[in-house]
Coordinates of N, CA, C and O in Angstrom, one line a residue:
M8 N -43.7 28.6 11.5 CA -43.2 29.5 10.9 C -42.6 28.9 9.7 O -42.0 27.7 9.7
S9 N -43.0 29.5 8.5 CA -42.3 28.6 7.3 C -41.0 29.3 6.6 O -41.0 30.6 6.8
I10 N -40.5 28.7 5.8 CA -39.2 29.1 5.1 C -39.6 29.6 3.7 O -40.4 29.2 3.2
P11 N -39.1 31.0 3.5 CA -39.6 31.7 2.2 C -39.0 30.7 1.1 O -38.3 29.7 1.1
N12 N -40.0 30.7 0.0 CA -39.9 29.5 -1.0 C -38.3 29.6 -1.8 O -38.1 28.7 -2.3
E13 N -37.9 30.9 -2.1 CA -36.7 31.1 -2.5 C -35.5 30.4 -1.9 O -34.4 29.7 -2.2
A14 N -35.5 30.5 -0.4 CA -34.6 29.9 0.3 C -34.8 28.3 0.3 O -33.8 27.6 0.3
L15 N -36.1 28.1 0.6 CA -36.4 26.5 0.4 C -35.9 25.8 -1.0 O -35.3 24.8 -0.9
Q16 N -36.1 26.7 -1.8 CA -35.5 26.1 -3.4 C -34.1 26.0 -3.4 O -33.7 25.3 -3.9
K17 N -33.5 27.1 -2.6 CA -32.1 27.0 -2.7 C -31.4 25.8 -2.2 O -30.6 25.1 -2.4
I18 N -32.1 25.6 -0.6 CA -31.6 24.3 0.1 C -31.6 23.2 -0.5 O -31.1 22.3 -0.6
L19 N -33.1 23.1 -1.2 CA -33.4 21.9 -2.0 C -32.3 21.7 -3.2 O -31.7 20.3 -3.5
Q20 N -31.9 22.8 -3.9 CA -31.1 22.5 -5.0 C -29.6 22.2 -4.5 O -28.6 21.0 -4.8
E21 N -29.2 22.6 -3.2 CA -28.0 22.3 -2.8 C -27.8 21.1 -2.3 O -26.7 20.1 -2.5
I22 N -28.9 20.4 -1.5 CA -28.8 19.0 -1.2 C -28.7 18.1 -2.4 O -28.2 17.2 -2.1
E23 N -29.6 18.2 -3.2 CA -29.7 17.6 -4.5 C -28.5 17.5 -5.1 O -28.1 16.6 -5.7
A24 N -27.7 18.5 -5.3 CA -26.4 18.9 -6.0 C -25.4 17.8 -5.1 O -24.7 16.9 -5.7
R25 N -25.4 18.0 -3.7 CA -24.6 17.2 -2.8 C -25.2 15.7 -3.1 O -24.1 14.6 -3.3
A26 N -26.2 15.0 -3.3 CA -26.8 13.7 -3.6 C -26.3 13.3 -5.1 O -25.7 12.1 -4.9
I27 N -26.1 14.2 -6.1 CA -25.6 13.7 -7.2 C -24.5 13.6 -7.4 O -23.8 12.5 -7.8
A28 N -23.5 14.5 -6.6 CA -22.3 14.5 -6.7 C -21.8 13.1 -5.7 O -20.9 12.5 -6.1
S29 N -22.4 12.8 -4.8 CA -21.7 11.7 -4.1 C -22.2 10.5 -4.7 O -21.5 9.5 -4.7
Q30 N -23.6 10.3 -5.4 CA -23.7 9.2 -6.4 C -22.6 9.0 -7.5 O -22.4 7.9 -7.9
Q31 N -22.4 10.4 -8.1 CA -21.2 9.8 -9.1 C -19.9 9.3 -8.5 O -19.1 8.7 -9.1
Q32 N -19.5 10.0 -7.5 CA -18.3 9.5 -6.7 C -18.3 8.1 -6.4 O -17.5 7.5 -6.3
I33 N -19.6 7.7 -5.9 CA -19.9 6.4 -5.6 C -19.4 5.2 -6.6 O -18.8 4.3 -6.6
G34 N -19.8 5.6 -8.0 CA -19.7 4.8 -9.0 C -18.2 5.0 -9.5 O -17.5 3.9 -9.8
V35 N -17.5 6.1 -9.5 CA -16.0 6.1 -9.6 C -15.1 5.5 -8.5 O -14.4 4.7 -9.0
T36 N -15.7 5.5 -7.2 CA -14.9 4.8 -6.2 C -15.1 3.0 -6.5 O -14.1 2.4 -6.5
K37 N -16.3 2.7 -6.9 CA -16.7 1.4 -7.3 C -15.4 0.7 -8.4 O -15.1 -0.3 -8.3
A38 N -15.7 1.6 -9.4 CA -14.7 1.4 -10.9 C -13.4 1.1 -10.5 O -12.7 0.3 -10.7
Q39 N -12.7 2.0 -9.3 CA -11.4 2.1 -8.9 C -11.3 0.9 -8.0 O -10.1 0.0 -8.3
I40 N -12.2 0.5 -7.2 CA -12.1 -0.9 -6.4 C -11.8 -2.0 -7.5 O -11.0 -3.0 -7.1
T41 N -12.8 -2.0 -8.4 CA -12.6 -3.2 -9.4 C -11.5 -2.9 -10.0 O -10.9 -4.5 -10.3
T42 N -10.9 -2.1 -10.4 CA -9.5 -2.1 -11.0 C -8.4 -2.6 -10.5 O -7.6 -3.4 -10.4
K43 N -8.4 -2.2 -9.0 CA -7.2 -2.4 -8.1 C -7.5 -4.1 -7.9 O -6.4 -4.5 -7.8
Q44 N -8.8 -4.7 -7.6 CA -8.9 -5.9 -7.2 C -8.3 -6.9 -8.7 O -7.8 -7.7 -8.3
R45 N -8.6 -6.2 -9.7 CA -8.3 -7.1 -11.1 C -6.9 -6.8 -10.9 O -6.0 -8.2 -11.3
D46 N -6.0 -5.9 -10.7 CA -4.6 -5.9 -10.6 C -3.9 -7.1 -9.8 O -2.9 -7.4 -9.8
I47 N -4.6 -7.1 -8.3 CA -4.1 -7.8 -7.6 C -4.3 -9.3 -8.0 O -3.5 -10.0 -8.1
R48 N -5.6 -9.7 -8.6 CA -5.3 -11.0 -9.3 C -4.2 -11.0 -10.4 O -3.7 -12.2 -10.3
M49 N -4.0 -10.2 -11.1 CA -2.9 -10.4 -12.0 C -1.8 -10.3 -11.7 O -1.0 -11.5 -11.9
L50 N -1.4 -9.8 -10.2 CA 0.1 -10.0 -9.8 C -0.1 -11.3 -9.3 O 1.0 -11.9 -9.2
Q51 N -1.0 -11.8 -8.2 CA -1.0 -13.2 -7.7 C -0.8 -14.2 -8.9 O 0.0 -15.4 -8.8
L52 N -1.4 -14.1 -10.2 CA -1.3 -14.9 -11.2 C 0.1 -14.9 -11.8 O 0.7 -16.2 -12.1
T53 N 0.7 -14.0 -11.9 CA 2.0 -14.0 -12.3 C 3.1 -14.7 -11.1 O 3.8 -15.2 -11.5
S54 N 2.6 -14.3 -9.9 CA 3.7 -14.5 -8.8 C 3.2 -16.5 -8.9 O 4.3 -17.0 -8.7
K55 N 2.2 -17.0 -9.2 CA 2.0 -18.2 -9.4 C 2.6 -18.8 -10.2 O 3.3 -19.8 -10.4
E56 N 2.7 -18.3 -11.4 CA 3.5 -18.6 -12.6 C 5.0 -18.7 -12.5 O 5.8 -19.7 -12.8
L57 N 5.6 -17.6 -11.9 CA 6.8 -17.6 -11.5 C 7.3 -18.8 -10.6 O 8.3 -19.1 -10.5
A58 N 6.3 -18.8 -9.5 CA 6.7 -19.9 -8.4 C 6.8 -21.6 -9.0 O 7.3 -22.5 -8.6
G59 N 6.3 -21.6 -10.4 CA 6.4 -22.8 -10.8 C 7.6 -23.1 -11.7 O 7.9 -24.1 -12.3
L60 N 8.4 -21.8 -11.9 CA 9.6 -22.2 -12.5 C 10.8 -22.4 -11.6 O 11.1 -21.8 -10.9
P61 N 11.7 -23.0 -12.3 CA 13.0 -23.4 -11.7 C 13.7 -22.0 -11.3 O 13.7 -21.1 -12.5
S62 N 14.7 -21.9 -10.4 CA 15.3 -20.7 -10.1 C 16.2 -20.1 -10.9 O 16.5 -18.9 -11.0
E63 N 16.7 -21.0 -11.6 CA 17.8 -20.5 -12.7 C 17.1 -20.2 -13.9 O 17.9 -19.6 -14.8
T64 N 16.0 -20.0 -14.0 CA 15.4 -19.5 -15.4 C 15.2 -18.1 -15.6 O 15.0 -17.3 -14.7
P65 N 15.8 -17.6 -16.8 CA 15.8 -16.3 -17.0 C 14.6 -15.5 -17.0 O 13.6 -16.1 -17.7
V66 N 14.3 -14.5 -16.3 CA 13.1 -13.7 -16.2 C 13.5 -12.3 -16.8 O 14.5 -11.8 -16.2
Y67 N 12.7 -11.7 -17.6 CA 12.9 -10.5 -18.2 C 11.6 -9.4 -17.7 O 10.7 -10.0 -17.8
E68 N 11.9 -8.0 -17.6 CA 11.0 -7.2 -17.0 C 11.3 -6.1 -18.4 O 12.5 -5.8 -18.6
G69 N 10.1 -5.7 -18.6 CA 10.0 -4.5 -19.9 C 10.7 -3.1 -19.0 O 10.2 -2.8 -17.9
V70 N 11.5 -2.5 -19.7 CA 12.1 -1.2 -19.2 C 12.0 -0.2 -20.4 O 12.8 -0.4 -21.4
G71 N 11.0 0.6 -20.4 CA 10.6 1.4 -21.9 C 10.6 0.3 -22.8 O 9.5 -0.3 -23.0
K72 N 11.5 0.4 -24.0 CA 11.4 -0.3 -25.2 C 12.1 -1.5 -25.1 O 12.5 -2.3 -26.3
M73 N 12.7 -1.8 -24.0 CA 13.9 -3.0 -24.2 C 13.3 -3.8 -22.9 O 12.5 -3.5 -21.9
F74 N 13.9 -5.1 -22.8 CA 13.8 -6.0 -21.7 C 15.0 -6.3 -20.8 O 16.0 -6.4 -21.5
V75 N 15.0 -6.4 -19.6 CA 16.2 -6.7 -18.8 C 16.2 -7.6 -18.0 O 14.9 -8.3 -17.4
N76 N 17.3 -8.6 -18.1 CA 17.3 -9.7 -17.4 C 17.1 -9.4 -15.7 O 18.0 -8.8 -15.3
V77 N 16.0 -9.9 -14.9 CA 16.3 -9.6 -13.6 C 15.9 -10.7 -12.8 O 15.3 -11.9 -13.2
P78 N 16.6 -11.3 -11.6 CA 16.4 -12.4 -10.7 C 15.0 -12.6 -10.3 O 14.4 -11.8 -10.2
I79 N 14.6 -13.9 -10.3 CA 13.1 -14.1 -9.7 C 12.9 -13.5 -8.4 O 11.9 -12.9 -8.3
D80 N 13.9 -13.5 -7.7 CA 13.6 -13.3 -6.5 C 13.2 -11.5 -6.1 O 12.3 -11.1 -5.4
T81 N 13.7 -10.9 -7.2 CA 13.4 -9.5 -7.4 C 11.9 -9.5 -7.7 O 11.3 -8.3 -7.4
V82 N 11.7 -10.2 -8.9 CA 10.5 -9.8 -9.4 C 9.4 -10.3 -8.4 O 8.3 -9.6 -8.4
N83 N 9.7 -11.5 -7.7 CA 8.7 -11.8 -6.5 C 8.5 -10.5 -5.4 O 7.4 -10.6 -4.9
K84 N 9.7 -10.0 -5.0 CA 9.7 -9.1 -4.0 C 8.7 -7.8 -4.7 O 7.9 -7.4 -3.7
R85 N 8.8 -7.6 -5.8 CA 8.3 -6.3 -6.4 C 6.7 -7.0 -6.3 O 6.0 -6.0 -6.3
L86 N 6.5 -8.1 -6.9 CA 5.0 -8.5 -7.1 C 4.4 -8.4 -5.6 O 3.4 -7.9 -5.2
T87 N 5.1 -8.7 -4.4 CA 4.7 -9.0 -3.3 C 4.1 -7.1 -2.7 O 3.1 -6.9 -2.2
R88 N 5.4 -6.5 -3.2 CA 5.3 -5.0 -2.7 C 3.8 -4.4 -3.3 O 3.0 -4.0 -2.8
E89 N 3.8 -4.6 -4.7 CA 2.7 -3.8 -5.4 C 1.6 -4.7 -5.0 O 0.3 -3.7 -4.9
S90 N 1.1 -6.0 -4.7 CA 0.0 -6.4 -4.2 C -0.5 -6.0 -2.8 O -1.6 -5.4 -2.7
A91 N 0.6 -5.7 -1.9 CA 0.3 -5.1 -0.6 C 0.0 -3.6 -0.6 O -1.2 -2.9 -0.1
E92 N 0.5 -2.8 -1.6 CA 0.1 -1.5 -1.9 C -1.4 -1.4 -2.6 O -2.0 -0.6 -2.1
A93 N -1.7 -2.4 -3.6 CA -2.9 -2.5 -4.1 C -4.2 -2.6 -2.9 O -5.2 -2.2 -3.1
A94 N -3.6 -3.7 -2.0 CA -4.6 -3.9 -0.9 C -4.8 -2.7 0.2 O -6.0 -2.5 0.4
L95 N -4.0 -2.1 0.3 CA -3.9 -0.9 1.0 C -4.6 0.1 0.3 O -5.7 1.0 1.1
D96 N -4.6 0.3 -0.8 CA -5.6 1.1 -1.6 C -6.9 0.7 -1.7 O -8.0 1.6 -1.7
I97 N -7.1 -0.3 -1.9 CA -8.4 -0.9 -1.7 C -9.4 -0.6 -0.5 O -10.6 -0.1 -0.5
T98 N -8.6 -0.7 0.7 CA -8.9 -0.3 1.9 C -9.4 1.1 2.1 O -10.3 1.4 2.6
N99 N -8.6 1.9 1.6 CA -8.7 3.2 1.5 C -10.0 3.9 0.7 O -10.7 4.5 0.8
L100 N -10.0 3.1 -0.5 CA -11.1 3.3 -1.5 C -12.5 2.7 -0.8 O -13.5 3.6 -1.0
E101 N -12.5 1.6 -0.1 CA -13.9 1.3 0.6 C -14.2 2.3 1.5 O -15.3 2.4 1.9
K102 N -13.2 2.8 2.2 CA -13.7 4.1 3.5 C -14.3 5.0 2.7 O -15.2 5.6 3.3
K103 N -13.7 5.5 1.6 CA -13.8 6.7 0.8 C -15.5 6.3 0.1 O -16.3 7.1 0.2
L104 N -15.9 5.0 -0.2 CA -16.8 4.5 -0.7 C -18.0 4.6 0.6 O -19.2 5.3 0.1
H105 N -17.4 4.1 1.8 CA -18.5 4.3 2.8 C -18.8 5.6 3.2 O -20.3 6.0 3.3
Y106 N -18.0 6.4 3.1 CA -18.5 8.3 3.3 C -19.0 8.8 2.1 O -20.2 9.2 2.6
H107 N -18.9 8.3 0.9 CA -19.8 8.8 -0.2 C -21.2 8.0 0.0 O -22.3 8.7 -0.5
E108 N -21.4 6.9 0.3 CA -22.7 6.2 0.5 C -23.7 7.2 1.7 O -24.8 7.3 1.5
T109 N -22.5 7.2 2.7 CA -23.4 7.7 3.8 C -23.9 9.2 3.4 O -25.0 9.8 3.9
T110 N -22.9 10.0 2.7 CA -23.4 11.3 2.3 C -24.7 11.5 1.6 O -25.7 12.3 1.5
H111 N -24.5 10.3 0.6 CA -25.7 10.3 0.0 C -27.0 10.0 0.3 O -28.0 10.4 0.3
K112 N -27.1 9.0 1.4 CA -28.1 8.5 2.2 C -28.7 9.7 2.9 O -29.9 10.0 2.7
N113 N -27.9 10.3 3.6 CA -28.0 11.8 4.3 C -28.8 12.6 3.6 O -29.9 13.4 4.2
S114 N -28.2 12.9 2.5 CA -28.9 14.0 1.2 C -30.1 13.5 1.0 O -30.9 14.5 1.1
R115 N -30.6 12.4 0.5 CA -31.8 12.0 0.3 C -32.4 12.1 1.5 O -33.8 12.5 1.1
E116 N -32.2 11.5 2.4 CA -33.1 11.8 3.9 C -33.5 13.1 4.0 O -34.8 13.4 4.3
N117 N -32.6 14.1 4.0 CA -32.9 15.6 4.2 C -34.0 16.0 3.0 O -34.7 16.4 3.4
L118 N -33.6 15.5 1.9 CA -34.6 16.0 0.9 C -36.1 15.6 1.2 O -36.8 16.5 1.2
E119 N -36.2 14.0 1.6 CA -37.5 13.5 1.9 C -37.9 14.4 3.1 O -39.2 14.9 3.1
Q120 N -37.2 14.6 4.0 CA -37.7 15.3 5.4 C -38.3 16.8 4.9 O -39.7 17.1 5.4
I121 N -37.6 17.3 4.3 CA -38.2 18.9 3.8 C -39.4 18.7 2.9 O -40.0 19.5 3.0
L122 N -39.3 17.6 2.0 CA -40.3 17.7 1.3 C -41.8 17.5 1.9 O -42.8 17.6 2.0
K123 N -41.4 16.4 3.1 CA -42.9 16.0 3.8 C -43.2 17.0 4.8 O -44.2 17.3 4.9
S124 N -42.1 17.7 5.2 CA -42.5 19.0 6.4 C -43.3 20.0 5.3 O -43.9 20.8 6.0
G125 N -43.1 20.1 4.0 CA -43.6 21.0 3.3 C -43.1 22.5 3.6 O -43.6 23.6 3.1
G126 N -41.9 22.6 4.0 CA -41.2 23.9 4.0 C -41.4 24.4 5.3 O -41.0 25.6 5.4
R127 N -41.9 23.9 6.5 CA -42.1 24.4 7.6 C -41.0 24.2 8.6 O -40.1 23.2 8.4
A128 N -40.3 25.1 8.9 CA -39.4 25.1 9.9 C -39.7 25.1 11.5 O -40.4 25.4 11.9

């Protein structure tokens, strides 16, 4: 028994659309991971620079259009917290990337299987 041409064409279009969407999401997710990794490197560099300063050195953080004097300990705590949040975000993005890669792979395999079978069910 074979599948009617219209139904086969619709199935192929849906699978191909899913594969294309997954491929696009893979690119977006990889870019987000790269951005988060860059953010972590910047935070680590800032923390390293602050570690080399004496504890009595005035440190300023930007608040809107002005700068506010902040204790180094407060800045270090914020940098540590932001690094941990970014690392957690990367973990979640890697899970999302794995999901999209699996979806893309499965869609491509389904397309190949349908095309090899010639539309026979």
